[in-house]
N, CA, C and O atoms as a CHARMM CRD file, in Angstrom:
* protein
*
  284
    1    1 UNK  N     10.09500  24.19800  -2.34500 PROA 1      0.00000
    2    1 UNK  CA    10.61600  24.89900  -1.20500 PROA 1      0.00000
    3    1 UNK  C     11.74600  24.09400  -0.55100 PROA 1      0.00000
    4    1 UNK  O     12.67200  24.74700  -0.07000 PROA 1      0.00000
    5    2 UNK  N     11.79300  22.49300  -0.45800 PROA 2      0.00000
    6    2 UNK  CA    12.52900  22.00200   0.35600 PROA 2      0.00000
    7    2 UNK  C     13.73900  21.83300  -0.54100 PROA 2      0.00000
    8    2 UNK  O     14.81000  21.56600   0.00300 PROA 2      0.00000
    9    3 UNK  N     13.65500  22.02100  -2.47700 PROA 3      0.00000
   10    3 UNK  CA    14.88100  22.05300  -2.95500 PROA 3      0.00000
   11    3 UNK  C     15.65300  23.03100  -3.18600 PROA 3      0.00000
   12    3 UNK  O     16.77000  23.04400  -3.70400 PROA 3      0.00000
   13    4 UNK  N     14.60700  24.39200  -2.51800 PROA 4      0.00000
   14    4 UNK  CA    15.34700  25.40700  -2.64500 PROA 4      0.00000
   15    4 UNK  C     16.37400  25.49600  -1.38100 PROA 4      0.00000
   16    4 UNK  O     17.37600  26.20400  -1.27000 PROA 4      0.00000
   17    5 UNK  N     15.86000  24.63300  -0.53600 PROA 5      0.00000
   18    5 UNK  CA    16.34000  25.32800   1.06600 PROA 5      0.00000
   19    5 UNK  C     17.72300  24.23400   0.76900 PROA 5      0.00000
   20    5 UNK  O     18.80300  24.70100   1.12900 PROA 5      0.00000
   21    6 UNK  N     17.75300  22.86300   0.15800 PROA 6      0.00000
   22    6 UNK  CA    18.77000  21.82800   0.14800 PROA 6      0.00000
   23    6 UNK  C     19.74200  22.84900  -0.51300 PROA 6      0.00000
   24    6 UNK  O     20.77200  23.09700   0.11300 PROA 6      0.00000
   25    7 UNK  N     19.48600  23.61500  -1.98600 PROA 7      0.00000
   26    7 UNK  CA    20.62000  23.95300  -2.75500 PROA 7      0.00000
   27    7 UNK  C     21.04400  25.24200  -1.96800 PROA 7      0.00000
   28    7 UNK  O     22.21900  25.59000  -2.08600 PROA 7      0.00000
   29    8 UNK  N     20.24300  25.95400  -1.21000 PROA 8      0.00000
   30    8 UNK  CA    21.15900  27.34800  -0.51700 PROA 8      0.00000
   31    8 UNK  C     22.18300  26.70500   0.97000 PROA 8      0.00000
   32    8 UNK  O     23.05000  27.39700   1.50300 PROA 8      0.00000
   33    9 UNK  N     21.96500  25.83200   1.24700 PROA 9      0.00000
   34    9 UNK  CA    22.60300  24.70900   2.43100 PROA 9      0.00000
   35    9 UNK  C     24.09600  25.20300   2.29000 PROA 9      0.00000
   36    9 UNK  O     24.56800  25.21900   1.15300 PROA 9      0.00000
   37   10 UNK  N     24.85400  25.59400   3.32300 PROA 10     0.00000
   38   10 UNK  CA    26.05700  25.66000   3.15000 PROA 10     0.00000
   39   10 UNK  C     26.81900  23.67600   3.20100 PROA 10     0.00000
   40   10 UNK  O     27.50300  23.10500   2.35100 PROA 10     0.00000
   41   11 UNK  N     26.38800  23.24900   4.32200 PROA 11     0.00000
   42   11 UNK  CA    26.86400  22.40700   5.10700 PROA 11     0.00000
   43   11 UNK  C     25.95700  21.11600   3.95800 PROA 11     0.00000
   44   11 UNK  O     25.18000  21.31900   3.02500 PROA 11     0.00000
   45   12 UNK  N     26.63400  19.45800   4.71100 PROA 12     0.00000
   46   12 UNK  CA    25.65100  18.59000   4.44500 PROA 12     0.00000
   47   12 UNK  C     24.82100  18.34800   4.37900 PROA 12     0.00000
   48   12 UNK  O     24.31200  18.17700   5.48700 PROA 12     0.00000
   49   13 UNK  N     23.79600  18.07100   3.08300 PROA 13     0.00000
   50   13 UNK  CA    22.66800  18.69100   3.00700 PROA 13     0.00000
   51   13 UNK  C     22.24500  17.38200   2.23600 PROA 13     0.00000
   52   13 UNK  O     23.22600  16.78700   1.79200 PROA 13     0.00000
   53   14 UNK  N     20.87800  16.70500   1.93000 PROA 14     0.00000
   54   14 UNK  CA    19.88500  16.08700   1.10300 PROA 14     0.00000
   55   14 UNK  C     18.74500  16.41500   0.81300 PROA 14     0.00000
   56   14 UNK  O     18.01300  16.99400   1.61700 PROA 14     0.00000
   57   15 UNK  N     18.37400  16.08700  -0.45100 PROA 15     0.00000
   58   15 UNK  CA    17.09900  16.55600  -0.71300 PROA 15     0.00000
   59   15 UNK  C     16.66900  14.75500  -1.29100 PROA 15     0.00000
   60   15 UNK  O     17.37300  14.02300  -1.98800 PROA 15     0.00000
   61   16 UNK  N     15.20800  14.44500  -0.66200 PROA 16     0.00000
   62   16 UNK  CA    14.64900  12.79800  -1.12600 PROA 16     0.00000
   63   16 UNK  C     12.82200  13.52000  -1.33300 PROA 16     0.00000
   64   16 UNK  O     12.23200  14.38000  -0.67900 PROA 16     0.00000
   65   17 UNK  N     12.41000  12.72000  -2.48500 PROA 17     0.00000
   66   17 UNK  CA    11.50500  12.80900  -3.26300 PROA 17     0.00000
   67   17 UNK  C     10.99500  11.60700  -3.42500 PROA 17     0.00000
   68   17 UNK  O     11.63200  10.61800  -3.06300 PROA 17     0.00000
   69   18 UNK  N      9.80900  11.51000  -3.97400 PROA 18     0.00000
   70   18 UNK  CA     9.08900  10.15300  -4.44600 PROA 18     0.00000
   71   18 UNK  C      9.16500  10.42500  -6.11400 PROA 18     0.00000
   72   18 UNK  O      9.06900  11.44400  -6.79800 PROA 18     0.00000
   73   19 UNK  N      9.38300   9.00700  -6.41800 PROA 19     0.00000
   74   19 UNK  CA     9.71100   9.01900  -7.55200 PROA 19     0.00000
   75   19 UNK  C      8.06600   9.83600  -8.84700 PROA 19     0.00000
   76   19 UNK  O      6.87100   9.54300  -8.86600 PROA 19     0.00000
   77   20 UNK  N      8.71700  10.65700  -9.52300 PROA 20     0.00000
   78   20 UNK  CA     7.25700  11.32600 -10.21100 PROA 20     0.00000
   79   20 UNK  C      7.44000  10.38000 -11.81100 PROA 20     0.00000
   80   20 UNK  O      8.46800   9.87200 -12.25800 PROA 20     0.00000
   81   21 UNK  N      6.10100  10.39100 -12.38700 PROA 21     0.00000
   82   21 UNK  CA     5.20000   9.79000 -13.22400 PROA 21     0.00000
   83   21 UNK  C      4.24200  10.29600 -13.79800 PROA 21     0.00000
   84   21 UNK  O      3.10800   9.94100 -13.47500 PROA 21     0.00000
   85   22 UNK  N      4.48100  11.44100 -14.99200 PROA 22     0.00000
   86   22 UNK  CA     3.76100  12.24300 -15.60500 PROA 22     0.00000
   87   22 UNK  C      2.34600  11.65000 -15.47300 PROA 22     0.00000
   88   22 UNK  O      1.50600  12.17200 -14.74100 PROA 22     0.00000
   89   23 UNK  N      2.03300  10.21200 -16.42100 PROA 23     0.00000
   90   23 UNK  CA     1.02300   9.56400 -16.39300 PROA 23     0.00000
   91   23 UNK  C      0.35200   9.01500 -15.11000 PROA 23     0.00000
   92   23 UNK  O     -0.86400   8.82800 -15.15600 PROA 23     0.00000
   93   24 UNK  N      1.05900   8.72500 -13.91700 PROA 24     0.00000
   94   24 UNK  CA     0.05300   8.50100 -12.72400 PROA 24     0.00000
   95   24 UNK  C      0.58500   9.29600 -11.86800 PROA 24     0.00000
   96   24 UNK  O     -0.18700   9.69900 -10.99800 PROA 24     0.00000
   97   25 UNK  N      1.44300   9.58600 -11.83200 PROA 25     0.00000
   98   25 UNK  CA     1.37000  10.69800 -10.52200 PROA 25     0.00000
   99   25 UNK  C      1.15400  12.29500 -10.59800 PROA 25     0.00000
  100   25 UNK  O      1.74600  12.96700 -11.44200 PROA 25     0.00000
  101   26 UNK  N      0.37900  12.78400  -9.78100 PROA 26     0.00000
  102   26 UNK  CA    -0.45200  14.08900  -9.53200 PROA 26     0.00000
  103   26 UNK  C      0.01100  15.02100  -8.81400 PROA 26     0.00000
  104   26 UNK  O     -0.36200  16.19300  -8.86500 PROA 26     0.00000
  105   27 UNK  N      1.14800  14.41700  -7.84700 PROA 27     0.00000
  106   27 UNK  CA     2.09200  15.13300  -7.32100 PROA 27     0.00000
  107   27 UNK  C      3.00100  14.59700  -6.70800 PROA 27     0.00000
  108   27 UNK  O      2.77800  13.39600  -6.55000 PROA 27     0.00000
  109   28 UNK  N      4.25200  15.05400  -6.13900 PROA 28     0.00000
  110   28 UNK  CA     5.22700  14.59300  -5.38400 PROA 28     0.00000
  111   28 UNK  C      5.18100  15.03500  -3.93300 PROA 28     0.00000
  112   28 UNK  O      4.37400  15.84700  -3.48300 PROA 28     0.00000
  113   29 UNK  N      6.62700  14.09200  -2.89100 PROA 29     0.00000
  114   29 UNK  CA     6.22600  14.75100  -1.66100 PROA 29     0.00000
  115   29 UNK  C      7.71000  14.22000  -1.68200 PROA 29     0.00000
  116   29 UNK  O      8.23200  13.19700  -2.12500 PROA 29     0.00000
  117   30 UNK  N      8.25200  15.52200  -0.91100 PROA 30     0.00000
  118   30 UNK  CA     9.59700  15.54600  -1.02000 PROA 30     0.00000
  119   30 UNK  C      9.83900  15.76200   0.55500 PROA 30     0.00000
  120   30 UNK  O      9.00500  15.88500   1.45300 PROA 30     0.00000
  121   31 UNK  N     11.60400  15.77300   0.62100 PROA 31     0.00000
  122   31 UNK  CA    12.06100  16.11100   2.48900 PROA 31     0.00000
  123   31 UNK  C     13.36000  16.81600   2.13700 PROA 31     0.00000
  124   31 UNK  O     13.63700  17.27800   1.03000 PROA 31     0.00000
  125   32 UNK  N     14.14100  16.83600   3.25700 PROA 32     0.00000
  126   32 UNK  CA    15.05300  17.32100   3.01600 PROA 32     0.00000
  127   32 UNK  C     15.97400  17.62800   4.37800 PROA 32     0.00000
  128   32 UNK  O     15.60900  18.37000   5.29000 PROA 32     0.00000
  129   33 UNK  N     17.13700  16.96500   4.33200 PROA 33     0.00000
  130   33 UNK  CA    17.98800  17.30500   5.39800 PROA 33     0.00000
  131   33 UNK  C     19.17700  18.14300   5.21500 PROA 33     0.00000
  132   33 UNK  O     19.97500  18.06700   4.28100 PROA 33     0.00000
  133   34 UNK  N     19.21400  19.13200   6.43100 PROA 34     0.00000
  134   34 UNK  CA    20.55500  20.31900   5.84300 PROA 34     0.00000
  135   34 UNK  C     21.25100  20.38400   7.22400 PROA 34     0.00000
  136   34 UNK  O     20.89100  20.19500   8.38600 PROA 34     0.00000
  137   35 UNK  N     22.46300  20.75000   6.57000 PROA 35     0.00000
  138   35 UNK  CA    23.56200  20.94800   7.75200 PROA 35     0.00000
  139   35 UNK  C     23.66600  19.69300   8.39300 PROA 35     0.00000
  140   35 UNK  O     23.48900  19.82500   9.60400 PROA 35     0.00000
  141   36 UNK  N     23.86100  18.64600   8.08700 PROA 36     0.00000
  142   36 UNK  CA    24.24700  17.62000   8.96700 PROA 36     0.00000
  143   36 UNK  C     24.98900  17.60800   9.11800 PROA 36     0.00000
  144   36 UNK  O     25.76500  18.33800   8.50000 PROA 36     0.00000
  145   37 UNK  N     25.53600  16.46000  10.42100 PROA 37     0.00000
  146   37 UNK  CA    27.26000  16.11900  10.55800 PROA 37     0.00000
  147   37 UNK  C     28.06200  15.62000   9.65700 PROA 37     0.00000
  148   37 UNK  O     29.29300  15.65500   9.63000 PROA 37     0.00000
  149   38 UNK  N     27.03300  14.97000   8.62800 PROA 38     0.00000
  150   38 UNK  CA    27.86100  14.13700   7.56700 PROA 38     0.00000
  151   38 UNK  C     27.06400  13.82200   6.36100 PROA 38     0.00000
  152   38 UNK  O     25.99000  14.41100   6.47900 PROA 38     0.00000
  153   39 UNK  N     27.11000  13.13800   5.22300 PROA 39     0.00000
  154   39 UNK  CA    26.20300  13.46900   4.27800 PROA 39     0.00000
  155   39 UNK  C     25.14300  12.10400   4.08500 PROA 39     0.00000
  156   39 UNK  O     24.10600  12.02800   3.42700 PROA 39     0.00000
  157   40 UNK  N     25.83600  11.06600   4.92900 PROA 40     0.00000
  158   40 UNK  CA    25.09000   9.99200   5.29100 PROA 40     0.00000
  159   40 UNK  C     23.91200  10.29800   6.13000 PROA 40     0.00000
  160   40 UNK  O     22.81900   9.85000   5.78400 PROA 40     0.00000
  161   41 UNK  N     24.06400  11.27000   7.57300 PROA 41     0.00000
  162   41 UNK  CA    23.14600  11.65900   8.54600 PROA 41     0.00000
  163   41 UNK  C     22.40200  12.96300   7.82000 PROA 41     0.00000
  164   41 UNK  O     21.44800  13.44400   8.43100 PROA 41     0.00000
  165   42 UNK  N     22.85700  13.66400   6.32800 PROA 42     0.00000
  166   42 UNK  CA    21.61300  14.36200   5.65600 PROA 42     0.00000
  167   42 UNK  C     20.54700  13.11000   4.97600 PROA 42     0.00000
  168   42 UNK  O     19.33100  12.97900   5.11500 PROA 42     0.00000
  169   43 UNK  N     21.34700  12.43600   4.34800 PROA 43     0.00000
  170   43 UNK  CA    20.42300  11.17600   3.63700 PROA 43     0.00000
  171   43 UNK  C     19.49800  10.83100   4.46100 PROA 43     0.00000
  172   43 UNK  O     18.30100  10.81600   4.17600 PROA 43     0.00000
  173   44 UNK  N     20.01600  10.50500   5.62200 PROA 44     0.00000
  174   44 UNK  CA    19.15600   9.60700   6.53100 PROA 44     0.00000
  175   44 UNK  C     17.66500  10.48500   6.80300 PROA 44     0.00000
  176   44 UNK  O     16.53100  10.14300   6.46700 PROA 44     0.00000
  177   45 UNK  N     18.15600  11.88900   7.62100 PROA 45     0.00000
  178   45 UNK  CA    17.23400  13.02800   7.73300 PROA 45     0.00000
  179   45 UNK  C     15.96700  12.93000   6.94400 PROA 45     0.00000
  180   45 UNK  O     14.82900  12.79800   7.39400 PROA 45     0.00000
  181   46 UNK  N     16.47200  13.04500   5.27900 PROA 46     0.00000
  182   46 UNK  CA    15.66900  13.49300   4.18100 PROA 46     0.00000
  183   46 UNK  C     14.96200  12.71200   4.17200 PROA 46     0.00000
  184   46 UNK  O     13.89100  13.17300   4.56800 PROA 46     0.00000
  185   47 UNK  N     14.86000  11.39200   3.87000 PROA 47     0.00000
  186   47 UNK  CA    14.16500  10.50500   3.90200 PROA 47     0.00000
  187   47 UNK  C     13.26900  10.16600   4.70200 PROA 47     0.00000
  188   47 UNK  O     12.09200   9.86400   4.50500 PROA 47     0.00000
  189   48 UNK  N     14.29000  10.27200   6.25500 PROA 48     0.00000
  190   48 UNK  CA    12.94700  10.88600   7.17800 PROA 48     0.00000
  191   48 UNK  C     11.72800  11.63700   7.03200 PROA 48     0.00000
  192   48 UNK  O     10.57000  11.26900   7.23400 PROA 48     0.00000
  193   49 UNK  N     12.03500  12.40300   6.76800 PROA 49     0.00000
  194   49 UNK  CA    11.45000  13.86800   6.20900 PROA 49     0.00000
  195   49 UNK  C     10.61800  13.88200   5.19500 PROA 49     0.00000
  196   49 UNK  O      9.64500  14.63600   5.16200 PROA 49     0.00000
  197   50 UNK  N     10.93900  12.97900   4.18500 PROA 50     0.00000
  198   50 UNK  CA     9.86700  12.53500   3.03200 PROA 50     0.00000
  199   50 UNK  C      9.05000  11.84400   3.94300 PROA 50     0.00000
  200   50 UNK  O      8.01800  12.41100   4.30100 PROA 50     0.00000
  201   51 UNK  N      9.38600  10.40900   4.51500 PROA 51     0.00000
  202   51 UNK  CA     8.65400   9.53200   4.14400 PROA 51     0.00000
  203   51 UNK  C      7.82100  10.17100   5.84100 PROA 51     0.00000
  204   51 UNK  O      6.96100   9.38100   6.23000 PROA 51     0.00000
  205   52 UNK  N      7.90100  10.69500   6.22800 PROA 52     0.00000
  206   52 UNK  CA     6.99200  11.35600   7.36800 PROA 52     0.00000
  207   52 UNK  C      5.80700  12.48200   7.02000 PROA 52     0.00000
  208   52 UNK  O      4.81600  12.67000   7.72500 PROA 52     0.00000
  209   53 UNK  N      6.16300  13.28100   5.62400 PROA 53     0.00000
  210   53 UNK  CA     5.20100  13.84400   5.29400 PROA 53     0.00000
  211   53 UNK  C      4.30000  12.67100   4.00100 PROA 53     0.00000
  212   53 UNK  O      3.14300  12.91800   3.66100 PROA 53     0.00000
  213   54 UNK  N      5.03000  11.53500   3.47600 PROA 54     0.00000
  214   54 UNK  CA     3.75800  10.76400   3.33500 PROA 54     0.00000
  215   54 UNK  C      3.04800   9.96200   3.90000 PROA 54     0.00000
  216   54 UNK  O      2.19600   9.20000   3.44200 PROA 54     0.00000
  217   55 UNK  N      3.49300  10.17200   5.20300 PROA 55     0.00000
  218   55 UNK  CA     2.85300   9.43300   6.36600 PROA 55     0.00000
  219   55 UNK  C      1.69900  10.49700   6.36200 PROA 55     0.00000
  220   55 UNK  O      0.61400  10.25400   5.83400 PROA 55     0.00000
  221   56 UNK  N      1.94800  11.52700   6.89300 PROA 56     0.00000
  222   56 UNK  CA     1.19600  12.77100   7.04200 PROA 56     0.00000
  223   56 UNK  C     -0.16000  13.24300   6.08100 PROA 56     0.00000
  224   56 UNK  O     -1.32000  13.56600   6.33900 PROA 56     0.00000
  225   57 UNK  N      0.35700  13.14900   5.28800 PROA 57     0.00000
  226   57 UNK  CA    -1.14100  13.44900   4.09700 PROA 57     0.00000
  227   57 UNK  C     -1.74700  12.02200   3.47600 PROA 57     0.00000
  228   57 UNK  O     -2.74500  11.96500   2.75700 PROA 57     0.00000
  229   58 UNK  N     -1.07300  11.07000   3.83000 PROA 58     0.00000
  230   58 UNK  CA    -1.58900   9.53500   3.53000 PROA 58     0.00000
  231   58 UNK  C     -1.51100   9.76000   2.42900 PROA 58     0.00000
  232   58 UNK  O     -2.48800  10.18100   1.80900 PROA 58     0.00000
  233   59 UNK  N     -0.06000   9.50000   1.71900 PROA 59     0.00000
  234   59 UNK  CA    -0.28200   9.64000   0.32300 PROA 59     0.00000
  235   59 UNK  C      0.15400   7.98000  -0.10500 PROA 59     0.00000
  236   59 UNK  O      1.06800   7.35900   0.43700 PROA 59     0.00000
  237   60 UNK  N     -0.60400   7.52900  -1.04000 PROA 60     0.00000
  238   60 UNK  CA     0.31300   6.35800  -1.47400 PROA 60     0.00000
  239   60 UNK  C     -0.00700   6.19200  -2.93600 PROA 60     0.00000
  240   60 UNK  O     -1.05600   6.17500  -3.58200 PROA 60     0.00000
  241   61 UNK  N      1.87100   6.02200  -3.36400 PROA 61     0.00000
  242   61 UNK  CA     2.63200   6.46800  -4.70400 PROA 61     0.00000
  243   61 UNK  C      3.09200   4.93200  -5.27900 PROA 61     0.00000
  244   61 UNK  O      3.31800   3.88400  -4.67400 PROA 61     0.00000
  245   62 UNK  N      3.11100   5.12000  -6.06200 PROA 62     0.00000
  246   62 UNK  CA     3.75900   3.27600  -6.76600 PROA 62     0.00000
  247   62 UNK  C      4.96700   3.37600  -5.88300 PROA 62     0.00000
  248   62 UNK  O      4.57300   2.40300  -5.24000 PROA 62     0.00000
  249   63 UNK  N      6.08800   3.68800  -5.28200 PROA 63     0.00000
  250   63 UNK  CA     6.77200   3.53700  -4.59300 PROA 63     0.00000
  251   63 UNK  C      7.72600   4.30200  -3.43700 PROA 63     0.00000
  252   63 UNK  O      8.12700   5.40800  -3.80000 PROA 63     0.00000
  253   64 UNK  N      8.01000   4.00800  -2.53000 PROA 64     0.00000
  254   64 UNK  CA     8.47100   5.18900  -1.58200 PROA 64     0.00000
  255   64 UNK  C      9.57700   6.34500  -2.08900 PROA 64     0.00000
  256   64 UNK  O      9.90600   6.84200  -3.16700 PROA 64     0.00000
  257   65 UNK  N      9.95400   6.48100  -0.68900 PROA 65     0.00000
  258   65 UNK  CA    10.88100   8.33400  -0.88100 PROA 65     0.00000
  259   65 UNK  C     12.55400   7.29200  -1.55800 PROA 65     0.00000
  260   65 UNK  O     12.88400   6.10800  -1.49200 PROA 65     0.00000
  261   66 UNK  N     13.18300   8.52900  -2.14300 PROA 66     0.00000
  262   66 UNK  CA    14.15800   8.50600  -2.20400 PROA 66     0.00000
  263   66 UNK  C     15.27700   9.19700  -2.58600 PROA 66     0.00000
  264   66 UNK  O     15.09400  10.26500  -3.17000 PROA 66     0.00000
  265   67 UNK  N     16.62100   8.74700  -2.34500 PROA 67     0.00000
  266   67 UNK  CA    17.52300  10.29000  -2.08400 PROA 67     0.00000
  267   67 UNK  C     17.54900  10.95400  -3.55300 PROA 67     0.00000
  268   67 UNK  O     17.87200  10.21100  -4.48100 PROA 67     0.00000
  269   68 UNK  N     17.24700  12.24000  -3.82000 PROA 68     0.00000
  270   68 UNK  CA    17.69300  12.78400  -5.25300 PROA 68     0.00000
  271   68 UNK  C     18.23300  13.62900  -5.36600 PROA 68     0.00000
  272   68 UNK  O     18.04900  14.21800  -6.43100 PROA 68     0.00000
  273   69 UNK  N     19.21900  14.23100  -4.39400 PROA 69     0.00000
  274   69 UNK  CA    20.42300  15.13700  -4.64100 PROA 69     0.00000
  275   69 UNK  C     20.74100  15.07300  -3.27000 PROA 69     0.00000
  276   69 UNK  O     19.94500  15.28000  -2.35400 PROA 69     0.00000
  277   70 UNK  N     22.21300  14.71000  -3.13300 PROA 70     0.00000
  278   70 UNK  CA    23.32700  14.80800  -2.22800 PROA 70     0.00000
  279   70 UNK  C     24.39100  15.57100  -2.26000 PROA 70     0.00000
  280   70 UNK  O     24.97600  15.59800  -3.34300 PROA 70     0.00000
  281   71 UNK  N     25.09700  16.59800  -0.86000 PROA 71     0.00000
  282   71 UNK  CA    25.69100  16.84400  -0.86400 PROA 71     0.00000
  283   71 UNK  C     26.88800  16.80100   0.42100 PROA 71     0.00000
  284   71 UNK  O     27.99100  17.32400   0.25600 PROA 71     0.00000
């Protein structure tokens, strides 16, 4: 959902994910910042945004969020 909402984004937009691992990981937890002022302040957002929903469900992954499509 959050990479659908990054790619319909007119404006500055990021989408950040935790890195996935067929063999240990069970799922991902992604974020996503759109329409920013700039594509640095989407990065920043997304990441937010990830790493707040793995705050949220207490998930812990061999390693944190990070950016995987910028625009």
């Amino acid at each position: 959902m959050a990479y659908n909402a990054y790619v319909a984004a007119g404006g500055h937009s990021a989408y950040a994910t935790t890195p996935y691992a067929r063999i240990r990981s069970l799922y991902i937890i992604c974020g996503s910042g759109l329409n920013a002022p700039s594509q640095k302040a989407a990065e920043e957002r997304a990441m937010k945004s990830c790493e707040s929903a793995r705050s949220h469900y207490k998930v812990i992954t061999g390693a944190g969020c990070e950016v995987a499509a910028s625009k």
